[in-house]
XYZ file of C-alpha atoms in Angstrom:
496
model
C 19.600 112.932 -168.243
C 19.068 110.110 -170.510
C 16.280 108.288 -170.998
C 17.917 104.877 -170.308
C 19.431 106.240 -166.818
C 15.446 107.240 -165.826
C 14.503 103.913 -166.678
C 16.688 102.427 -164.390
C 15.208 104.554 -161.391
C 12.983 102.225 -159.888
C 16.149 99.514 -159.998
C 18.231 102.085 -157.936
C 14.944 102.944 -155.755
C 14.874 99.045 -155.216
C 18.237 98.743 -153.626
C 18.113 102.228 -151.860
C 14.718 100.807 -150.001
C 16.362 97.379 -149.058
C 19.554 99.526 -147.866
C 17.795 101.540 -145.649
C 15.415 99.377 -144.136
C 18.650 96.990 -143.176
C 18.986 99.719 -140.706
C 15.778 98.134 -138.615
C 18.277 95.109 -138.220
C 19.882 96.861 -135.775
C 16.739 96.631 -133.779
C 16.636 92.687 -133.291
C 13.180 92.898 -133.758
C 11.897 89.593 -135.157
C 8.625 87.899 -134.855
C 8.110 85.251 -132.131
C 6.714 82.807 -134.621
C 9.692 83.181 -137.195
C 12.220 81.076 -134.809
C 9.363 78.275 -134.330
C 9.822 77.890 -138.229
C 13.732 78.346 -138.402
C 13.959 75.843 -135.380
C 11.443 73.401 -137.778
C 14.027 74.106 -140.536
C 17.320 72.681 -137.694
C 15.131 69.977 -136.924
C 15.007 69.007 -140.635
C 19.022 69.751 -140.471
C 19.717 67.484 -137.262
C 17.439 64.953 -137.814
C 15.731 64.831 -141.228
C 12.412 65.133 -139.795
C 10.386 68.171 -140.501
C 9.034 68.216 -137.013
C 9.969 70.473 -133.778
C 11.132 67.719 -131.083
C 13.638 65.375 -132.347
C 12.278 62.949 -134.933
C 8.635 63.468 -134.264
C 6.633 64.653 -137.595
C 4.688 67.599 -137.217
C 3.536 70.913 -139.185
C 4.542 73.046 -136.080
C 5.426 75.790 -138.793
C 2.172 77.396 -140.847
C 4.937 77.756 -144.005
C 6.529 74.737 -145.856
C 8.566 76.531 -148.575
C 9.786 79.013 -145.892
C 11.291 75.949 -143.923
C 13.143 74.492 -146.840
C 14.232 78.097 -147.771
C 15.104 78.303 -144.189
C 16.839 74.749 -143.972
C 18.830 76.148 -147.544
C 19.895 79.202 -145.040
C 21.060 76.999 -142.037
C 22.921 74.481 -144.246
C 24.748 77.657 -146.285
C 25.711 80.133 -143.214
C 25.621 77.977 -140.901
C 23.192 77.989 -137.356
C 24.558 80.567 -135.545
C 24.824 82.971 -138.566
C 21.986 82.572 -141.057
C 19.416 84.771 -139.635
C 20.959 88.075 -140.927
C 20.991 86.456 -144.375
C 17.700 85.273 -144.589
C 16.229 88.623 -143.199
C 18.097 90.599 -146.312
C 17.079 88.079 -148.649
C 13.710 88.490 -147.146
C 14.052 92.268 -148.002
C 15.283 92.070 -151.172
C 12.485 89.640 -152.325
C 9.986 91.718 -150.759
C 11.073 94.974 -152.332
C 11.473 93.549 -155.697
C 7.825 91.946 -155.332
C 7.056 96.592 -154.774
C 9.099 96.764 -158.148
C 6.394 93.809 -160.172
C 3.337 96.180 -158.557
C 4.456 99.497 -160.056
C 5.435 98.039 -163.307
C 1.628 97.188 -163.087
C -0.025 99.993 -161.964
C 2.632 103.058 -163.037
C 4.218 104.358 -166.226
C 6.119 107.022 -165.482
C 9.970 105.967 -163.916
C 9.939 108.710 -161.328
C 6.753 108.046 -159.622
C 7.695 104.061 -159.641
C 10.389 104.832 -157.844
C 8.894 106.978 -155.225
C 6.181 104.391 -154.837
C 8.503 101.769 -154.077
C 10.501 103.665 -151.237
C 7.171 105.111 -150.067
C 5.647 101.205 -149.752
C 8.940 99.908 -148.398
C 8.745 102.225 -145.512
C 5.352 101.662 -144.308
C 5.019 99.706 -141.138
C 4.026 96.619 -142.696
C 7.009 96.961 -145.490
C 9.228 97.215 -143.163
C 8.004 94.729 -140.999
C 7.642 91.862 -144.067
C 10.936 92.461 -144.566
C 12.692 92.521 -141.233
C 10.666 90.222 -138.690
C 11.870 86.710 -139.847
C 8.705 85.893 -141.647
C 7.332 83.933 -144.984
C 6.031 87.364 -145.865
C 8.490 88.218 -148.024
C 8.927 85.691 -150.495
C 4.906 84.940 -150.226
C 4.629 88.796 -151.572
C 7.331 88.607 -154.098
C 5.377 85.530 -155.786
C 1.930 86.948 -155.337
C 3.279 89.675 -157.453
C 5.647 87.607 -159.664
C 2.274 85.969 -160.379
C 0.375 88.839 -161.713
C 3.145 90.715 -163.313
C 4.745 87.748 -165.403
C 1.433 85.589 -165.494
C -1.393 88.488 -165.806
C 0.537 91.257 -167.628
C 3.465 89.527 -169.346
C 1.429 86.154 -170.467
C 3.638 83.851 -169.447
C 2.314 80.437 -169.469
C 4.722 78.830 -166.983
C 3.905 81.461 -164.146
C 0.452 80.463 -164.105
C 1.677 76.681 -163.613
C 4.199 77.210 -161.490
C 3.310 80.111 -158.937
C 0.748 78.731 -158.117
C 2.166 75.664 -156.363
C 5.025 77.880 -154.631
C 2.248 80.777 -152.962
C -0.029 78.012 -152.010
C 2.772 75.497 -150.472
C 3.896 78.507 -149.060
C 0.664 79.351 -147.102
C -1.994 77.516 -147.626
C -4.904 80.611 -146.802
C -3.582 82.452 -150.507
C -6.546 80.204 -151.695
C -8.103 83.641 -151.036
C -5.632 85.707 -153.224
C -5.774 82.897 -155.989
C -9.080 82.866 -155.806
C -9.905 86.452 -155.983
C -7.589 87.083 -158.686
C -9.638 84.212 -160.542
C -12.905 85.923 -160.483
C -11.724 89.227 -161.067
C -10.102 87.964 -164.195
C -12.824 86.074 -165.443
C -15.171 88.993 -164.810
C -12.692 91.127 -166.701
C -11.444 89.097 -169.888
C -15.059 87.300 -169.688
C -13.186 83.467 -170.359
C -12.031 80.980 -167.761
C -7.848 80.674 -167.815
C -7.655 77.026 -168.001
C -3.435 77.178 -167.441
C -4.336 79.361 -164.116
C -6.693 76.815 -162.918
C -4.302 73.883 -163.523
C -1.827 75.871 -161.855
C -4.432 76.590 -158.764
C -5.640 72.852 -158.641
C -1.610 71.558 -158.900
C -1.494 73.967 -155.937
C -3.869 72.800 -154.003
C -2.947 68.943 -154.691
C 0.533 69.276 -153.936
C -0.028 71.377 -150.532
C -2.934 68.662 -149.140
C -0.697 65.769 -150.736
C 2.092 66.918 -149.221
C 0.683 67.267 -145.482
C -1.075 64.086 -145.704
C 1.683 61.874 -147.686
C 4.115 63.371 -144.616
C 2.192 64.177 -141.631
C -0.813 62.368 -142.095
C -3.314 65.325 -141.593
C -4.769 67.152 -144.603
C -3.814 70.930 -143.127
C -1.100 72.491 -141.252
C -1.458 71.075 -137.634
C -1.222 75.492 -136.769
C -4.378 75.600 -138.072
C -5.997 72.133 -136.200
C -4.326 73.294 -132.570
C -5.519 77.297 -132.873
C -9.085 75.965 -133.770
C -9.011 74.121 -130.831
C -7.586 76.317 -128.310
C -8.847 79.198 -129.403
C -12.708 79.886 -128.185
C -14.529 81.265 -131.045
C -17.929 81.352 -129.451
C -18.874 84.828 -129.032
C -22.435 86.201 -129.108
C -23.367 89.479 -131.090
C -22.387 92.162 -128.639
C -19.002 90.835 -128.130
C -18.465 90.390 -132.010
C -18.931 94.009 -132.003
C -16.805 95.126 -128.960
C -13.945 92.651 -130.381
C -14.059 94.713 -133.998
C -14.327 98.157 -132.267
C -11.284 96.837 -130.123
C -9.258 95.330 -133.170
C -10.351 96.995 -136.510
C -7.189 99.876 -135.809
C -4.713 97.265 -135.740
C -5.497 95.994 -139.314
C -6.714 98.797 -141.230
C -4.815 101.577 -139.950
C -1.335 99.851 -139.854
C -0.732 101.363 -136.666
C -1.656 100.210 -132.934
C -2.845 102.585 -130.855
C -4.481 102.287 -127.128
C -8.412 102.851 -126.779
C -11.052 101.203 -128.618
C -11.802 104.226 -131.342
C -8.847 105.738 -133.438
C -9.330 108.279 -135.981
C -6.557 108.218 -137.781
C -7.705 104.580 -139.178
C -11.014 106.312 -140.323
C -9.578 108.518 -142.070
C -6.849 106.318 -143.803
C -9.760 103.779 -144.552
C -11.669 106.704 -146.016
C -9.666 108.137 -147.805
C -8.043 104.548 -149.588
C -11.737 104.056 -150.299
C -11.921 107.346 -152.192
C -8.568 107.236 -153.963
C -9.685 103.691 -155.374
C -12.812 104.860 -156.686
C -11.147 107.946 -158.127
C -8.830 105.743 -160.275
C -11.128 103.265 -161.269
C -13.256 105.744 -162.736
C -10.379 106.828 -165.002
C -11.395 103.777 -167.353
C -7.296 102.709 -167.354
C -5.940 99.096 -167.978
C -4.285 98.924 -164.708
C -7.707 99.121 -163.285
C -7.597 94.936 -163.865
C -5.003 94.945 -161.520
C -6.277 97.538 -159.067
C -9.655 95.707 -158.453
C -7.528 92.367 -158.015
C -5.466 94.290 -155.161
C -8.182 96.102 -153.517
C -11.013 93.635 -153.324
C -8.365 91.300 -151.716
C -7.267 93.050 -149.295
C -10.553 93.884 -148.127
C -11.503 90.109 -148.680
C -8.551 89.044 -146.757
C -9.300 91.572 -143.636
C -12.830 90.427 -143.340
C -12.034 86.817 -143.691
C -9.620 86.774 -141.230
C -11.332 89.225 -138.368
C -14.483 87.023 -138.934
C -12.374 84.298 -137.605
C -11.116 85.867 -134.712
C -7.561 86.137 -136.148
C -5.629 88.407 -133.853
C -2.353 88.169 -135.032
C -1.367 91.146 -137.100
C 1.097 89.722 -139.777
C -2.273 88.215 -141.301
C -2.940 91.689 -142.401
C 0.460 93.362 -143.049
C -0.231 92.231 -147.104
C -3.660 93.598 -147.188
C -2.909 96.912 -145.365
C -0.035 97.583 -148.229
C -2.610 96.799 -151.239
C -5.140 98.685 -150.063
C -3.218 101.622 -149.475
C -1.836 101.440 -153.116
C -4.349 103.577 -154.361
C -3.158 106.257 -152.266
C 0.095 106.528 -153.629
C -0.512 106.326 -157.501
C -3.254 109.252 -156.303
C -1.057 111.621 -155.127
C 1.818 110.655 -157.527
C -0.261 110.998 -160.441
C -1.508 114.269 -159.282
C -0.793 116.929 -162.237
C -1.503 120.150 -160.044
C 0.110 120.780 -157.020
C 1.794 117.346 -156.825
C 4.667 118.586 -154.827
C 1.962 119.319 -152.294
C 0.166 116.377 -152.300
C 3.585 114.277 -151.600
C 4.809 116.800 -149.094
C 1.456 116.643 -147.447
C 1.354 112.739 -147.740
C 5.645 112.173 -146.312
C 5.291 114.656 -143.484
C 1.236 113.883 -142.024
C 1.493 110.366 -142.888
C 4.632 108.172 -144.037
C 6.914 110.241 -141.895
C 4.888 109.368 -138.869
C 4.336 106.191 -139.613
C 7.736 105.562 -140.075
C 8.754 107.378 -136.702
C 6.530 105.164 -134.975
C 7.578 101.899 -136.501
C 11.377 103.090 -135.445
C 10.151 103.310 -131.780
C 8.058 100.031 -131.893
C 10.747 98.091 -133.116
C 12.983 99.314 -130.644
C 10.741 99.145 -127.648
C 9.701 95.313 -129.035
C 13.268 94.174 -130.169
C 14.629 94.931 -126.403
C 11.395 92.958 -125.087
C 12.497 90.093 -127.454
C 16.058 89.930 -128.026
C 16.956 91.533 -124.846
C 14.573 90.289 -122.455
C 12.652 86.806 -123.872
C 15.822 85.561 -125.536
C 17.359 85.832 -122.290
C 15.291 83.076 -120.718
C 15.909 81.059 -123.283
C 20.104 81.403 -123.279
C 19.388 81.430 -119.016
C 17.956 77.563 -119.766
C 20.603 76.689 -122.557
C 23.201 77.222 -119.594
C 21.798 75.680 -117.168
C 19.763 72.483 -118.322
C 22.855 70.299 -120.536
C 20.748 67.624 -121.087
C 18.630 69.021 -124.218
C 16.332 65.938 -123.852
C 14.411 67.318 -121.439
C 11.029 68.951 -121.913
C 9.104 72.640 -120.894
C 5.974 73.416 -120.926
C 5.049 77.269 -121.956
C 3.796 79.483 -124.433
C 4.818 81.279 -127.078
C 6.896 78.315 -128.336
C 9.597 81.020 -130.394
C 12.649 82.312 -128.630
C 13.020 80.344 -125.319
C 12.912 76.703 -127.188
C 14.845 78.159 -129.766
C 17.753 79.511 -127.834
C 16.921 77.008 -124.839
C 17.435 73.838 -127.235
C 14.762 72.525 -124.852
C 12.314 69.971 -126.183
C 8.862 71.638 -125.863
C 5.426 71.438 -124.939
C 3.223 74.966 -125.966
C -0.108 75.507 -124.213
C -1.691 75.793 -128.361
C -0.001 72.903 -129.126
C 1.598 74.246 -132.100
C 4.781 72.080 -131.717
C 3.322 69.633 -129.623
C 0.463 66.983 -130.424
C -0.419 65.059 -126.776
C -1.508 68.593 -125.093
C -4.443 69.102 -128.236
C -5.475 65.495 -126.895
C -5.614 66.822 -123.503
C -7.556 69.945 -124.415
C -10.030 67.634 -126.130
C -10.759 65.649 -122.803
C -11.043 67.944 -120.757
C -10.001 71.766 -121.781
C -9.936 73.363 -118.427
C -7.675 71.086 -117.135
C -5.490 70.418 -120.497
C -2.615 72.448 -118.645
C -2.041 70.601 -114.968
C -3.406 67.049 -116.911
C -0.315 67.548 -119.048
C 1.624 68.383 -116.012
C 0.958 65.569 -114.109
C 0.917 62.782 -116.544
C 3.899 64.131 -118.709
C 5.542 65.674 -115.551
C 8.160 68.064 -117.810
C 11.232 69.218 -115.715
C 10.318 72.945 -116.808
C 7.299 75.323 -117.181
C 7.925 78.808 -117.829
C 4.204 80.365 -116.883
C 3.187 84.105 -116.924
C 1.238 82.998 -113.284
C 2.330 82.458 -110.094
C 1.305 78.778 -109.909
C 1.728 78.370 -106.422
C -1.460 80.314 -106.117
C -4.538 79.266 -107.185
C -6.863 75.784 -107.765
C -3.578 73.658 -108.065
C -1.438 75.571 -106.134
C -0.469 72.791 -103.964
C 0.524 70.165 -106.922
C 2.882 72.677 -108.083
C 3.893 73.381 -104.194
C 4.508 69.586 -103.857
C 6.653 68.993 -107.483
C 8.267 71.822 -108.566
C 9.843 74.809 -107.010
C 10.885 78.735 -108.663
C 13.551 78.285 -110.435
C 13.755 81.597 -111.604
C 11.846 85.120 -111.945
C 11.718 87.156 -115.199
C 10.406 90.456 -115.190
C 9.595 93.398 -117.599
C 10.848 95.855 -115.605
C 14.317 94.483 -115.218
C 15.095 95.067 -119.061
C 14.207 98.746 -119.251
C 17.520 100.346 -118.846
C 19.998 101.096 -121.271
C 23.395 103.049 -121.039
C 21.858 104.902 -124.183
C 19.185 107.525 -122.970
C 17.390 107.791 -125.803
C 17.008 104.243 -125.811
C 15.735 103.883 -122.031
C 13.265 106.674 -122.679
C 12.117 104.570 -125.894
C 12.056 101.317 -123.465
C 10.082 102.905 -120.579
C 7.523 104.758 -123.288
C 6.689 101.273 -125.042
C 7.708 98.169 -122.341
C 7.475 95.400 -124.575
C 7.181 92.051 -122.912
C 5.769 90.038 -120.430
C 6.505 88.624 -116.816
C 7.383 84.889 -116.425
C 7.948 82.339 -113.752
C 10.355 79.476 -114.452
C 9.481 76.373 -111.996
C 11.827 73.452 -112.162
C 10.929 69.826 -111.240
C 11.700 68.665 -107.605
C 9.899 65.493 -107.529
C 8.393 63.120 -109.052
């Protein structure tokens, strides 16, 4: 075979991983938060307001670039067919960003290849590239940045990356930053073009939200500070990170509060990295960058009480890095060592991910969308409001202007938390009086049972349960294993 053709392996490995992974489309698993940003992006379309309700400014969505690349989508394909698009372009990105990271940490054309179908399949590669989110084209810059800025030289990637990973999330200050000091420990010199490009970053992010929204942050980050109670004592630090570290580390999530298998993964990425740092290679520049984020990143975030788990789906893929060039570099018995690896780990990992994204794209697609389409059908006028939480699929496919208990789309409610937060919910109710609330209690029980009683009646149950069939057995067995979901009560306005 000729030595051109091998060098082209990790190209064809590129669009065999995006290829198979489209296969997870079939699932119609995609993340909750990805439709509050695509509906961001129509609001930008219908009204030229990046906002969520009509022409009402607000940073409802934690990504700006993803909106305009999402607005690009909606304008091109239209709004009933852009999501398939933007999920393989989401793919594609992200497996060409696996392509920049073995160019920088492997030689060899084989083992590049491998790594990138290996890394593709992981749960969080897969998930990057098929839930809908900014995780994509945040990791395809992130590793545009160190392949064409770090390792090629190239003065304009340290200008312009920059800007696009920071306007794309502002919290990559941490993988900016990181990379910073690692390189300045490393080359011993500050990179004056990398900290223009960092500082232009920064400037045009804060700029941006404050020029347009008036606020110097995403308003995500204002509302979930707010909402979110953060004041735990020691004890309960402790029983959260017992309860939580297996969902980050070990990129799978298991019941119970201890899980091996993350020890051991964590362990053994550990040992892997120190194995190949010890080596004395070049690429060890770019492995510290890698590793020391994505341990950075985890503790950063868990400190802050961060539960959701695409936070971490970029970390868990760096750190386990070290793992792969391990066992592909091994020179005895490596035939063993990636047997050993694809059958006790990948292979299982990939297995699960199948079922989870079938169990949670039925819970989604099938069952929360539902409400949503339920609501498009039967409220016409699209000017009227509901209160609920998450604000994804049922505004999105409801076309319902919307108040969310976080007040991620919605300003007034954060004023009502701040008065009085135990009463933020019915003090919205009553002085905003919304024609819908969508609520996983029964309010007609409880401390205001009888306002609700009085001003609203069920519209409408939703349950869990009633989603769990399929005509496909192996599909019903997959729904009752892993439920996905949760029950709702839709109340509609009697009175005023």
């Amino acid at each position: 075979m000729s030595e051109t053709r091998i060098s082209r392996f990790p190209i064809y490995a590129v669009v065999i991983t995006v290829l198979f992974k489209l296969l997870f489309l079939l699932t119609h698993y995609i993340q909750e938060d990805a439709f509050i940003t695509w509906r961001v992006a129509q609001n930008l379309l219908d009204y030229g307001v990046i906002g969520f309700n009509g022409d009402t400014k607000i940073s409802a969505s934690t990504t700006h670039f993803y909106v305009f690349v999402s607005y690009f989508f909606n304008l091109i394909f239209g709004k009933e067919h852009f999501i398939e698009p933007l999920l393989i372009f989401n793919s594609i990105l992200f497996t060409i960003g696996t392509l920049f990271l073995s160019n920088l940490v492997l030689k060899n054309p084989w083992h590049k290849a491998i790594f990138i179908f290996l890394l593709g399949i992981l749960p969080p590669g897969i998930k990057i590239s098929i839930l809908g989110m900014e995780y994509g084209i945040l990791f395809f810059l992130e590793m545009a940045l160190l392949y064409y800025g770090f390792h090629q030289q190239k003065k304009l990637a340290f200008i312009v990356l920059p800007i696009l990973i920071l306007f794309t999330r502002i919290d990559t200050v941490i993988f900016l930053g990181i990379v910073f000091l690692v390189d300045l420990f490393w080359n011993k010199k500050i990179r004056w073009n990398y900290v223009l490009g960092g500082v232009l970053g920064v400037l045009t992010t804060v700029a941006f939200n404050w020029f347009y929204f008036g606020e110097l942050v995403n308003n995500t980050i204002v509302a979930k500070k707010l909402l979110y109670d953060h004041s735990f004592t020691f004890q309960q630090n402790l029983n959260y990170f017992i309860i939580s570290f297996g969902n980050f580390w070990g990129m799978l999530k298991l019941p119970g509060n201890f899980n091996i298998i993350t020890i051991v993964v964590l362990i053994f990425e550990i040992v892997c990295f120190i194995y190949l740092i010890r080596q004395r290679d070049k690429r060890n520049y770019f492995l510290w960058m890698i590793f020391i984020f994505g341990w950075a990143k985890q503790i950063i975030f868990l400190s802050q009480k961060s539960l959701f788990d695409w936070y971490y789906w970029v970390p868990q893929l760096l750190l386990f890095v070290p793992v792969l060039i391990f066992v592909l570099e091994q020179k005895e018995k490596r035939n063993w060592w990636i047997s050993s690896l694809a059958v006790f780990y990948i292979l299982p990992m990939l297995a699960f991910q199948t079922i989870h994204s079938i169990a949670t794209g039925n819970g989604e697609w099938n069952y929360r969308r539902t409400i949503g389409l339920f609501l498009n059908t039967y409220e016409k006028d699209k000017n009227q409001w509901i209160l609920l939480e998450p604000a994804g699929y049922v505004p999105y496919f409801s076309g319902l202007k919307t108040i969310d208990e976080v007040g991620l789309v919605d300003k007034q409610i954060q004023e009502e938390a701040i008065k009085d937060k135990k009463h933020y919910w019915i003090n919205t109710v009553e002085k905003r009086k919304p024609k819908y609330l969508l609520s996983y209690n029964n309010l007609f029980k409880g401390e205001d049972a009888e306002y609700y009683q009085i001003h609203y009646k069920l519209l409408k149950e939703f349950r869990v349960k009633d989603h769990l069939k399929s005509n496909n057995k192996i599909l019903e067995k997959i729904y009752i294993l892993k439920p996905s979901g949760t029950d709702y009560n839709l109340y509609e306005r009697v009175r005023d």
